Short mmCIF file of C-alpha atoms in Angstrom, two decimals:
data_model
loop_
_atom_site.label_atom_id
_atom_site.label_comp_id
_atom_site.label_asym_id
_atom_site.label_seq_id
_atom_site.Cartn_x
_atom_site.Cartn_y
_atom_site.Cartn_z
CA UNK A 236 111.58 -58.93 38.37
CA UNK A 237 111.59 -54.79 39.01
CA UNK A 238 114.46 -54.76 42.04
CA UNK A 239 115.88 -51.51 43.73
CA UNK A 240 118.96 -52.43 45.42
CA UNK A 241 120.89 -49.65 48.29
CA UNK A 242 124.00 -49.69 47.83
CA UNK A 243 124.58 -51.53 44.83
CA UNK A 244 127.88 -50.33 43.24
CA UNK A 245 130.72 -51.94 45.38
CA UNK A 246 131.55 -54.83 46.96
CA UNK A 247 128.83 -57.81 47.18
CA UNK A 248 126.17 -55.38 46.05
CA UNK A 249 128.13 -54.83 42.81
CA UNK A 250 128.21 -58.28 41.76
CA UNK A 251 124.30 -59.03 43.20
CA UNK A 252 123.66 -56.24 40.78
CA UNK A 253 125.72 -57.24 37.98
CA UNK A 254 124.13 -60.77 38.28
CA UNK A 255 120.40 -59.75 38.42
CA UNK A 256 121.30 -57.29 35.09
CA UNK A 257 122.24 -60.22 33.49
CA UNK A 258 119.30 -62.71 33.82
CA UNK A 259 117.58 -59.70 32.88
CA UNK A 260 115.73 -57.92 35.80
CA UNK A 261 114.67 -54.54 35.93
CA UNK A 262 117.66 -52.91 38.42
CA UNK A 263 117.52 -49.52 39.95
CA UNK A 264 120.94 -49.05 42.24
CA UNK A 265 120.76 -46.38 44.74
CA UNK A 266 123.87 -44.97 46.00
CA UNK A 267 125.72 -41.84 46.95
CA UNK A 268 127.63 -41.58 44.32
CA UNK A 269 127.19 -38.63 41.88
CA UNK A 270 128.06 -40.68 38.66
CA UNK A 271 128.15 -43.58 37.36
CA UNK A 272 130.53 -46.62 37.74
CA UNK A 273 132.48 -46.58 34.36
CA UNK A 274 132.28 -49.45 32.56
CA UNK A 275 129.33 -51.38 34.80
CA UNK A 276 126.46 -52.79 33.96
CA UNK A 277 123.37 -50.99 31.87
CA UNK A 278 121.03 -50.44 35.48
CA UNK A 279 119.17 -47.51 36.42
CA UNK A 280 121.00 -45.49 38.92
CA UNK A 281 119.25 -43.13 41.69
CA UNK A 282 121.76 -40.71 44.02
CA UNK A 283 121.19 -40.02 47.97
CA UNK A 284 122.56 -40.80 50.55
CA UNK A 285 121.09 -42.99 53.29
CA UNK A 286 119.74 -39.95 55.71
CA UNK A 287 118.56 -38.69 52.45
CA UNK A 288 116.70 -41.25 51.69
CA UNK A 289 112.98 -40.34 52.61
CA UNK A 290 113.42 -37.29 49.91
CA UNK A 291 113.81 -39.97 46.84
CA UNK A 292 111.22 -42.78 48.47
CA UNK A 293 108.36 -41.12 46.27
CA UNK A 294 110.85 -42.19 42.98
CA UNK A 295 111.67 -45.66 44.92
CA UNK A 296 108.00 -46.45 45.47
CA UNK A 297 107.03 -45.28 41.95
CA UNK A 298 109.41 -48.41 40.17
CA UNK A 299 106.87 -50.68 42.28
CA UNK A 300 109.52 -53.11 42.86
CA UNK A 301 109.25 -56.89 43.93
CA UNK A 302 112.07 -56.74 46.08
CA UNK A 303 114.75 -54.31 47.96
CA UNK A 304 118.24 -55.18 48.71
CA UNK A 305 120.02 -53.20 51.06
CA UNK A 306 123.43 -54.20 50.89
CA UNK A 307 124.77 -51.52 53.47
CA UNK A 308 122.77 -51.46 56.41
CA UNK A 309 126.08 -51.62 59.18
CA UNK A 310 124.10 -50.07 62.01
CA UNK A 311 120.51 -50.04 63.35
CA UNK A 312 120.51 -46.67 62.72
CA UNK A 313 121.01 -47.78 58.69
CA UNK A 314 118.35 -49.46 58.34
CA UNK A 315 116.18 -47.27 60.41
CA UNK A 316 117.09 -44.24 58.72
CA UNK A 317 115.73 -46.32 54.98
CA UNK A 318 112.90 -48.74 56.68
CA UNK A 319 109.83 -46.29 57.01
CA UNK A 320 110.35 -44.82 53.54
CA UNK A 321 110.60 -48.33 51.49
CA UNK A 322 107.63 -49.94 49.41
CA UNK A 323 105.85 -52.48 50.06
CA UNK A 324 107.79 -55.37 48.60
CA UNK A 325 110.29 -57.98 49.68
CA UNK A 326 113.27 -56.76 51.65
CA UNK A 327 116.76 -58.30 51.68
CA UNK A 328 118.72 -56.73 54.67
CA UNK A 329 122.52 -57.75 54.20
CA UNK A 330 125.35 -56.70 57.01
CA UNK A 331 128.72 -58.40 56.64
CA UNK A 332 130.17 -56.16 59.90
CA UNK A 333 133.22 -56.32 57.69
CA UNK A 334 134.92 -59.61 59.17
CA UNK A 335 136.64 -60.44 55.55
CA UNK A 336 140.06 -60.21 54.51
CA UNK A 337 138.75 -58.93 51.03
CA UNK A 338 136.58 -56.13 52.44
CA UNK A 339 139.70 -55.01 54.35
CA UNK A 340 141.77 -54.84 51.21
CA UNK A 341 138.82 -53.00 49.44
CA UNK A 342 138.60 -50.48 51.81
CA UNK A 343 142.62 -49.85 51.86
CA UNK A 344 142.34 -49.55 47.81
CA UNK A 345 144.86 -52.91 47.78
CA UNK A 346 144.14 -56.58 46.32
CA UNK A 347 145.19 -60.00 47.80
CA UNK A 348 142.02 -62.07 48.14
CA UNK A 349 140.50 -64.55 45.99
CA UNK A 350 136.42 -64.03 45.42
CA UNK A 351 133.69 -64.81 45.73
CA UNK A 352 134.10 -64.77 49.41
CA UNK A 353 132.87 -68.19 50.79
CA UNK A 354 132.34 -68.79 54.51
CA UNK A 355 136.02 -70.13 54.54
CA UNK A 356 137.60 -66.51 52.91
CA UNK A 357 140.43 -65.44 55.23
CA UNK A 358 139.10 -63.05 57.81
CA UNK A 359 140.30 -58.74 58.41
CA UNK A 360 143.93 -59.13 60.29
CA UNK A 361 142.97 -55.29 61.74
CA UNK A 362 140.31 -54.16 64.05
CA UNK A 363 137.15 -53.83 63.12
CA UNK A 364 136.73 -49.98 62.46
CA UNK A 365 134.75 -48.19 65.05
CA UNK A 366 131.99 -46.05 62.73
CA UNK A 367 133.05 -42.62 62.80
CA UNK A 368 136.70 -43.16 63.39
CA UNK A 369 139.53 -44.26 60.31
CA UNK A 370 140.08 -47.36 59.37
CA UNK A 371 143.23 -48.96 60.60
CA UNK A 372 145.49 -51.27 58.74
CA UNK A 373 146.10 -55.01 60.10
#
């Protein structure tokens, strides 16, 4: 299966990519990064950012893949920004509106949780951070 997943190199997208690499799909990650991961997974790798997006859709649309997963679309302004430019294939949509424990630690550069999260992971102890402000600790 040819898959192009958004956002693919941290967090739940990391190990949905590292899992479809190895039953042996076709993965294309694109993220804003401007290298690669070291150390990851053997995946092709396309950089934009998410208001970028429509400039790289030609290259997206070219892979003809069965299926899209965005793993990062926080705001309906994500997923609108992505949505007009995608291919005509199955579309995976994932928003965790960062409730877990672990996702707070990631963010913070710290470790503490166990994974994979399950729906009975220990939840953030700090707000939820408002987008365009800093994160604050719990």
């Amino acid at each position: 299966m040819r898959v192009v997943i958004l956002g693919g190199t941290q967090f739940i997208g990391r190990r949905i990519t590292e899992d479809l690499v190895a039953r042996g799909d076709d993965v294309t990650v694109v993220h804003r990064g401007t290298s690669e991961p070291a150390h990851w997974v053997d995946c092709r790798h396309l950089h934009a950012d998410r208001k970028d997006f429509a400039g790289i859709s030609a290259r997206v649309r070219a892979l003809r893949p069965d299926a899209v997963i965005d793993t990062c679309a926080g705001t309906a302004a994500d997923a609108a920004g992505v949505l007009p430019h995608l291919p005509d294939a199955r579309l995976v949509v994932l928003s965790s509106m960062d409730v877990y424990r672990a996702f707070e630690l990631l963010n913070a550069r710290e470790e503490g949780e166990p994974l994979p999260i399950t729906e009975d992971s220990a939840v953030r102890h700090g707000p939820v951070p408002v987008p365009g402000q800093a994160a604050r600790g719990g």
